XYZ file of C-alpha atoms in Angstrom:
533
model
C 108.204 117.321 107.135
C 109.403 116.539 110.636
C 111.047 113.131 110.533
C 110.669 110.903 113.567
C 113.773 108.761 113.560
C 114.619 105.854 115.784
C 118.255 104.946 116.378
C 119.274 101.509 115.170
C 121.342 101.022 118.308
C 123.102 103.135 120.871
C 126.036 104.867 119.261
C 125.230 103.447 115.802
C 127.334 104.990 113.075
C 124.912 104.320 110.221
C 121.750 106.387 109.578
C 118.858 105.967 112.001
C 115.977 103.692 111.132
C 112.927 105.177 109.457
C 109.530 104.978 111.113
C 106.095 104.413 109.593
C 103.545 107.021 110.627
C 99.831 106.241 110.458
C 98.420 109.131 108.396
C 95.123 107.482 107.422
C 92.821 110.075 108.951
C 94.803 113.167 108.021
C 95.095 111.843 104.464
C 91.285 111.672 104.215
C 91.018 107.879 103.902
C 87.720 107.234 105.693
C 86.768 103.852 104.223
C 86.144 100.801 106.362
C 86.323 97.231 105.190
C 83.310 94.977 105.723
C 82.791 91.315 104.944
C 79.042 91.908 104.689
C 78.150 90.827 108.199
C 78.833 91.508 111.867
C 80.158 88.101 112.937
C 82.870 86.163 111.103
C 81.364 82.816 110.129
C 82.834 81.368 106.894
C 85.814 81.237 104.584
C 84.463 83.849 102.167
C 84.225 86.430 104.925
C 87.573 85.429 106.405
C 89.497 85.779 103.144
C 89.306 89.552 103.418
C 90.340 91.986 100.706
C 93.274 93.722 99.107
C 94.149 97.232 98.002
C 95.688 98.953 95.003
C 98.078 101.790 94.351
C 97.609 102.959 90.758
C 97.729 106.287 88.949
C 94.305 106.261 87.322
C 94.407 109.898 86.147
C 97.985 109.842 84.833
C 99.232 112.823 86.826
C 102.294 111.058 88.224
C 100.846 110.590 91.729
C 99.559 107.269 93.027
C 95.860 106.957 93.769
C 94.233 104.312 95.982
C 91.521 101.746 95.289
C 90.067 99.742 98.183
C 88.048 96.555 97.760
C 85.043 95.865 99.960
C 82.579 93.046 100.603
C 78.786 93.190 100.472
C 75.842 91.342 101.933
C 75.072 88.179 99.967
C 72.351 85.704 100.815
C 74.526 82.641 100.200
C 77.462 84.015 102.213
C 76.273 86.192 105.090
C 73.894 85.736 108.006
C 70.463 87.308 108.039
C 71.630 89.752 110.714
C 73.781 91.429 108.091
C 70.852 92.265 105.828
C 70.841 95.867 107.006
C 74.142 96.240 105.120
C 72.539 95.223 101.832
C 73.276 97.772 99.118
C 75.275 100.000 101.473
C 78.784 98.667 100.864
C 80.974 99.604 97.926
C 84.563 99.700 96.732
C 86.232 103.099 97.074
C 88.541 105.138 94.835
C 90.663 107.905 96.327
C 92.416 110.493 94.151
C 95.790 111.778 95.290
C 95.639 115.551 95.842
C 99.464 115.798 95.699
C 99.595 117.411 99.148
C 99.446 114.332 101.349
C 95.661 114.095 101.193
C 93.185 112.137 99.065
C 89.667 112.844 97.798
C 86.971 110.204 97.388
C 86.148 110.171 93.667
C 84.309 106.841 93.604
C 80.981 108.164 92.391
C 82.396 110.525 89.789
C 84.688 107.830 88.404
C 81.910 105.242 88.336
C 83.921 102.421 89.934
C 81.956 101.857 93.130
C 81.219 98.234 92.381
C 78.812 96.783 94.949
C 79.750 93.157 94.392
C 81.702 91.105 96.910
C 85.093 92.668 96.205
C 88.242 90.745 97.101
C 91.134 91.754 94.826
C 91.956 93.990 91.914
C 94.515 94.915 89.298
C 95.071 97.702 86.790
C 96.589 97.644 83.313
C 96.265 99.433 79.980
C 94.578 96.545 78.192
C 93.438 98.646 75.222
C 96.750 100.487 74.664
C 95.181 103.934 74.844
C 97.586 105.304 77.432
C 95.637 105.033 80.677
C 95.114 102.352 83.287
C 91.959 100.273 83.203
C 90.618 98.557 86.305
C 89.801 94.893 86.850
C 87.782 94.114 89.982
C 87.860 90.547 91.318
C 84.824 89.325 93.211
C 83.217 86.405 94.925
C 80.922 86.223 91.923
C 81.358 87.771 88.502
C 84.397 90.001 87.989
C 84.096 93.501 86.541
C 86.320 95.204 83.936
C 86.240 98.998 83.841
C 87.734 100.809 80.833
C 89.378 104.119 81.677
C 87.830 106.899 79.580
C 90.812 109.189 80.094
C 88.724 111.934 81.705
C 88.565 110.686 85.264
C 85.688 108.298 84.587
C 85.379 104.609 83.752
C 82.955 102.502 81.722
C 81.921 98.953 82.605
C 82.920 96.846 79.573
C 82.712 93.448 81.251
C 80.016 91.944 79.048
C 81.803 92.652 75.785
C 85.276 91.803 77.100
C 84.575 88.244 78.214
C 86.388 88.798 81.534
C 83.345 88.471 83.779
C 84.692 85.231 85.252
C 81.971 84.092 87.679
C 84.270 81.929 89.795
C 85.750 83.250 93.031
C 88.761 85.211 91.763
C 91.438 86.618 94.060
C 94.320 87.855 91.912
C 94.927 88.849 88.271
C 98.409 89.806 87.021
C 98.631 91.258 83.507
C 101.444 90.441 81.073
C 101.994 89.885 77.358
C 102.420 86.114 77.326
C 102.302 85.721 73.534
C 104.425 88.723 72.553
C 101.817 90.354 70.335
C 102.050 93.772 71.982
C 98.958 93.789 74.169
C 98.386 92.639 77.729
C 96.828 89.303 78.596
C 95.643 88.392 82.089
C 96.036 85.396 84.371
C 93.068 85.055 86.739
C 93.771 83.113 89.935
C 90.606 81.468 91.287
C 90.110 80.081 94.791
C 87.487 77.468 95.698
C 83.827 76.547 95.279
C 82.068 77.685 98.447
C 78.869 75.736 99.174
C 76.750 78.448 100.857
C 77.492 76.957 104.268
C 76.191 73.435 103.647
C 79.323 71.685 104.973
C 78.988 71.475 108.763
C 81.385 68.680 109.804
C 84.042 70.756 111.504
C 85.348 71.536 114.970
C 83.219 74.453 116.158
C 86.048 76.047 118.140
C 87.947 76.436 114.864
C 85.418 79.053 113.791
C 84.424 77.653 110.405
C 85.498 74.986 107.865
C 88.857 75.415 106.175
C 89.789 75.266 102.460
C 89.989 71.474 102.181
C 86.286 71.271 103.010
C 85.533 72.555 99.507
C 86.500 71.708 95.969
C 89.075 73.837 94.208
C 88.575 75.913 91.080
C 90.802 76.176 88.005
C 92.645 79.367 87.177
C 92.361 80.915 83.733
C 94.594 82.656 81.196
C 92.772 85.109 78.948
C 94.421 86.196 75.713
C 93.859 89.776 74.632
C 92.395 89.761 71.121
C 93.345 93.390 70.536
C 89.762 94.514 69.945
C 88.510 94.864 73.511
C 87.694 91.172 73.879
C 89.514 88.241 75.491
C 89.649 84.499 74.791
C 90.196 81.786 77.394
C 93.388 80.006 76.293
C 94.080 78.112 79.515
C 94.132 74.670 77.909
C 96.084 75.740 74.841
C 98.729 77.278 77.109
C 98.842 74.041 79.163
C 97.853 75.845 82.341
C 94.773 73.795 83.145
C 94.769 72.482 86.715
C 91.205 71.601 87.624
C 91.500 71.566 91.403
C 93.682 74.545 92.371
C 92.956 76.773 95.354
C 94.798 79.940 94.406
C 95.276 82.581 97.068
C 97.199 84.956 94.799
C 99.533 84.928 91.808
C 102.323 86.984 90.342
C 104.477 86.988 87.215
C 108.246 87.395 86.854
C 111.229 86.132 84.868
C 112.248 83.661 87.538
C 114.645 81.666 85.346
C 116.328 84.668 83.682
C 115.586 83.471 80.170
C 113.892 86.659 78.974
C 110.242 85.672 79.272
C 107.774 85.828 82.128
C 106.836 82.881 84.297
C 103.796 82.520 86.585
C 103.901 81.671 90.284
C 100.641 80.733 92.018
C 100.308 80.256 95.767
C 97.576 77.806 96.767
C 95.754 77.132 100.011
C 96.199 73.757 101.719
C 98.027 72.206 98.764
C 101.115 72.600 96.590
C 101.966 75.841 94.821
C 102.407 76.127 91.037
C 105.440 77.414 89.153
C 104.587 77.687 85.470
C 107.764 78.045 83.451
C 107.239 79.925 80.195
C 108.493 77.986 77.162
C 108.589 81.142 75.061
C 106.290 79.428 72.563
C 102.909 80.190 74.109
C 102.871 77.271 76.549
C 103.902 76.678 80.152
C 105.183 73.754 82.232
C 104.513 73.298 85.940
C 108.021 72.809 87.362
C 107.202 73.703 90.963
C 108.122 70.366 92.515
C 111.428 70.003 90.695
C 112.425 73.594 91.491
C 111.574 73.445 95.193
C 108.670 75.869 94.821
C 105.739 73.551 95.505
C 105.955 73.120 99.280
C 107.442 74.617 102.406
C 110.616 73.359 104.043
C 108.802 70.568 105.877
C 107.221 69.274 102.665
C 103.698 70.043 103.778
C 101.024 71.777 101.722
C 100.799 74.949 103.781
C 98.280 77.773 103.554
C 100.328 79.962 101.236
C 99.120 83.537 100.897
C 100.396 86.226 98.526
C 103.812 85.787 96.859
C 106.299 88.673 96.869
C 109.186 88.601 94.384
C 112.530 90.391 94.596
C 116.295 89.893 94.579
C 116.874 89.522 98.323
C 120.601 88.693 98.167
C 121.423 90.851 95.116
C 122.828 87.996 93.055
C 120.903 88.851 89.871
C 118.192 86.247 90.432
C 114.674 86.843 91.734
C 113.739 85.233 95.036
C 110.258 84.677 96.526
C 108.764 85.310 99.937
C 105.426 83.660 100.798
C 103.607 84.305 104.106
C 101.369 81.569 105.469
C 99.667 80.338 108.629
C 102.969 79.042 109.936
C 106.515 80.226 109.398
C 106.241 81.501 105.840
C 108.783 80.620 103.164
C 111.807 82.559 101.956
C 112.727 80.766 98.740
C 116.134 81.783 97.437
C 116.797 81.374 93.731
C 119.915 79.268 93.131
C 119.451 79.003 89.374
C 118.623 75.330 89.011
C 116.451 75.223 92.139
C 115.107 77.346 95.016
C 116.441 76.914 98.540
C 114.206 77.445 101.576
C 116.148 79.821 103.863
C 113.276 80.768 106.182
C 114.868 79.405 109.335
C 118.471 80.297 108.522
C 117.494 83.881 107.696
C 115.847 84.226 111.145
C 112.473 84.979 109.584
C 110.920 81.811 111.012
C 111.559 82.649 114.645
C 109.552 85.870 114.323
C 106.947 85.015 111.688
C 106.148 81.572 113.116
C 104.057 83.018 115.928
C 101.697 84.834 113.557
C 99.238 84.151 110.727
C 100.757 85.917 107.729
C 98.755 87.314 104.798
C 100.042 90.417 103.017
C 103.790 89.992 102.546
C 106.009 92.578 100.836
C 109.645 92.812 99.795
C 110.655 96.489 99.935
C 113.839 98.441 100.566
C 112.173 100.675 103.116
C 115.441 102.261 104.372
C 117.125 102.633 100.950
C 120.250 100.711 101.986
C 120.150 98.589 98.839
C 118.708 95.441 100.444
C 115.099 94.283 100.372
C 113.334 94.080 103.718
C 110.213 92.108 104.699
C 106.838 93.441 105.844
C 103.963 91.094 106.730
C 100.381 91.969 107.686
C 99.117 89.390 110.201
C 95.756 88.362 111.636
C 93.946 85.251 112.802
C 92.337 83.281 109.999
C 89.105 82.075 111.610
C 88.408 84.647 114.318
C 88.775 88.389 114.609
C 91.761 87.927 116.877
C 94.358 90.646 116.413
C 98.065 90.133 115.804
C 101.102 92.359 115.405
C 102.510 93.094 111.964
C 106.102 92.178 111.145
C 108.918 94.374 109.850
C 112.232 92.572 109.345
C 115.300 94.507 108.162
C 117.721 92.785 105.817
C 121.193 92.781 107.409
C 122.917 92.264 104.054
C 124.470 89.034 105.273
C 121.657 86.586 104.625
C 119.676 87.355 107.766
C 116.854 89.597 108.940
C 116.502 91.645 112.116
C 113.173 92.349 113.834
C 112.822 96.150 113.899
C 109.045 96.488 114.234
C 108.987 97.888 117.761
C 111.481 100.582 116.746
C 109.590 101.584 113.620
C 106.653 103.616 114.832
C 103.571 103.500 117.043
C 101.689 101.488 114.423
C 103.724 98.407 115.295
C 102.732 98.682 118.945
C 99.087 97.934 118.107
C 97.455 94.785 116.784
C 95.107 94.229 113.846
C 93.340 91.506 111.888
C 95.425 92.109 108.790
C 94.804 90.818 105.281
C 95.976 92.529 102.075
C 98.964 94.876 101.989
C 100.734 96.853 99.296
C 103.399 99.522 98.849
C 103.851 102.704 96.844
C 105.589 106.055 97.091
C 102.338 108.019 97.314
C 104.088 111.272 98.313
C 106.877 110.966 95.713
C 109.652 111.531 98.252
C 111.776 108.529 97.332
C 110.854 105.896 99.900
C 108.086 103.263 99.811
C 104.985 103.844 101.927
C 102.581 101.089 103.013
C 98.840 100.486 102.725
C 97.391 97.719 104.880
C 93.848 96.326 104.753
C 92.397 95.084 108.037
C 89.439 92.726 108.229
C 86.201 94.472 109.182
C 88.182 97.572 110.115
C 89.732 100.724 108.660
C 92.749 100.393 106.360
C 96.010 101.989 107.436
C 98.067 104.306 105.230
C 101.581 104.300 106.663
C 103.911 107.095 105.548
C 107.589 106.230 105.499
C 109.422 108.946 107.434
C 113.182 108.825 107.101
C 113.545 106.112 104.485
C 115.016 108.645 102.059
C 117.869 109.597 104.407
C 119.968 107.352 102.206
C 120.171 107.752 98.449
C 117.600 106.223 96.142
C 116.468 105.990 92.536
C 112.967 105.338 91.223
C 112.624 104.282 87.575
C 109.381 104.632 85.658
C 109.633 102.647 82.426
C 107.091 103.793 79.842
C 106.178 102.420 76.431
C 106.488 104.613 73.311
C 104.301 107.662 73.727
C 105.185 107.962 77.394
C 101.818 107.099 78.896
C 101.634 103.370 79.666
C 103.956 101.560 82.056
C 106.005 98.852 80.372
C 104.482 95.833 82.104
C 106.952 92.979 81.994
C 110.073 95.108 81.525
C 113.168 94.209 83.551
C 115.112 97.076 85.125
C 118.706 96.491 86.230
C 120.640 99.015 88.332
C 124.388 98.690 88.973
C 126.483 100.524 91.543
C 130.035 99.235 91.683
C 129.932 95.428 91.998
C 126.321 95.435 93.199
C 123.500 94.528 90.842
C 119.789 94.961 91.559
C 116.940 93.820 89.332
C 113.220 94.509 89.257
C 110.524 93.140 86.946
C 107.674 95.576 86.296
C 104.723 93.480 87.448
C 102.804 95.518 90.047
C 100.424 92.688 91.043
C 102.246 91.308 94.056
C 101.458 90.093 97.554
C 98.014 89.136 98.815
C 95.049 90.308 96.683
C 96.809 93.593 95.931
C 98.663 95.776 93.435
C 101.719 97.935 94.155
C 103.491 100.944 92.674
C 104.474 100.099 89.070
C 107.597 102.241 89.347
C 110.784 100.388 90.319
C 112.382 101.685 93.514
C 116.068 101.102 94.261
C 117.912 102.046 97.430
C 121.421 103.252 96.600
C 122.742 103.629 100.174
C 125.773 105.976 100.036
C 126.096 106.013 96.231
C 125.361 109.412 94.719
C 124.732 107.879 91.308
C 124.021 104.573 89.677
C 126.837 103.435 87.404
C 124.242 102.157 84.954
C 120.518 101.659 84.492
C 119.383 99.089 81.949
C 115.828 98.418 80.813
C 114.959 95.282 78.907
C 111.652 96.190 77.313
C 108.802 93.682 76.829
C 109.657 93.391 73.124
C 113.239 92.391 73.944
C 114.944 95.654 73.011
C 117.262 97.284 75.545
C 117.947 100.835 76.735
C 121.111 101.614 78.717
C 122.049 104.751 80.627
C 125.239 105.496 82.508
C 126.098 107.647 85.526
C 122.481 108.242 86.539
C 122.283 110.622 89.479
C 120.577 109.498 92.662
C 117.484 110.881 94.383
C 115.230 111.328 91.380
C 112.090 109.919 89.836
C 113.539 108.900 86.479
C 111.054 108.425 83.647
C 112.392 106.508 80.657
C 110.286 106.282 77.506
C 111.052 103.543 75.004
C 111.946 104.694 71.530
C 109.419 103.671 68.860
C 110.512 101.094 66.329
């Protein structure tokens, strides 16, 4: 592969910057997002959709699932009726040669509902990833049959939540060995009845409608789920969730929930370890932005930005975004001091990611941008972590893609070509998605860790992976649902910079047991399978 490299600066001694190459067409990704109409006219249409990287056939190569809207009478204008029945979600199988094949029909996952978000997890513990599609309207759960096809098991499962769901991270909240799911719901749209708004704004915003409660569904272990939201003390009747993720934010060994809401405070549900949660967002500095306002928070991205052994959070929004640094007893807003605000403040951020795209050991920031109420294009953001608490705008030096503008929404990352650096997948409103191959990110050393449960088939959702090189410590929690409406590569990627090996790799498994390895060589996809009890 010919690598197009851009110099960091004239005479720079360190490796050149990678570039992202738009390979959408040559990869065979021919889908186009639609909101079910031809003119943007309401908040349902404007919310857009996400995308998923997940290995549905278990061959070790990431496949792609793209969500799509549809024409609905209570959402879209009559002019969009010609789209009725013609829009569907799309599944693309990785051919392992840089191309993908559309296997939607064969797999049976071409849901024609109003698709917004999705997530994948092995809910039935049979060794393959099942698919949960989140809609404006009833959600759909597809069970993976293990032969390249799926079966709709929504009715029996009890996961056909009819509220407007946007995000659904899976994790074992009760420690019983199977995966439960937190479903983040948005608001109660009124079919366009509310008309008291400033016409130039495009359409009414989120505070024009009532919120909807999220839900936690406990896996019963028999293919069915029970709503345990109230028992878990997670009931908030008037939330407006834009997305949610799960991580061990307080380093106590269990997984907490972070929910970003629209036009109101965000929720941080601290896990008590006893089956219940407490909303500590306000006390921890996670409820609002730096100015104290309830901003339009989009999808949360979690990662250890400053490599201090604590997970930090980045949240894009319609203003400056928020970089919330974990100080142990509270989170500090460092958006302005990190120099993210001066760049991000001019855009409307949606799909935010924390990735080490250049493998230097520090997490960088990518944000997909686009106007919220009109199809006005904006540039996407790529900010490189300088390792000193700040970020440098490198977008214009990172490929032709960043010289064009889009109406961005969901974004996700995954090493789809298995070459050791994270690639990007960006969803654009009413437009084609963009698959962006990372060229040159693997010029430095790297390590990708795939943590598997006993048997070696299912990813260990909720595991914590810690990699040490000298005095530097990096951590990653295996929760692939991250960012806006999307799901990322479940394998943990670590940039090692000049180190030819990691001094140690430690995996804390979901059941609390630990595996440790020493002197792990760099530049490999390392699969670690947990020993059975």
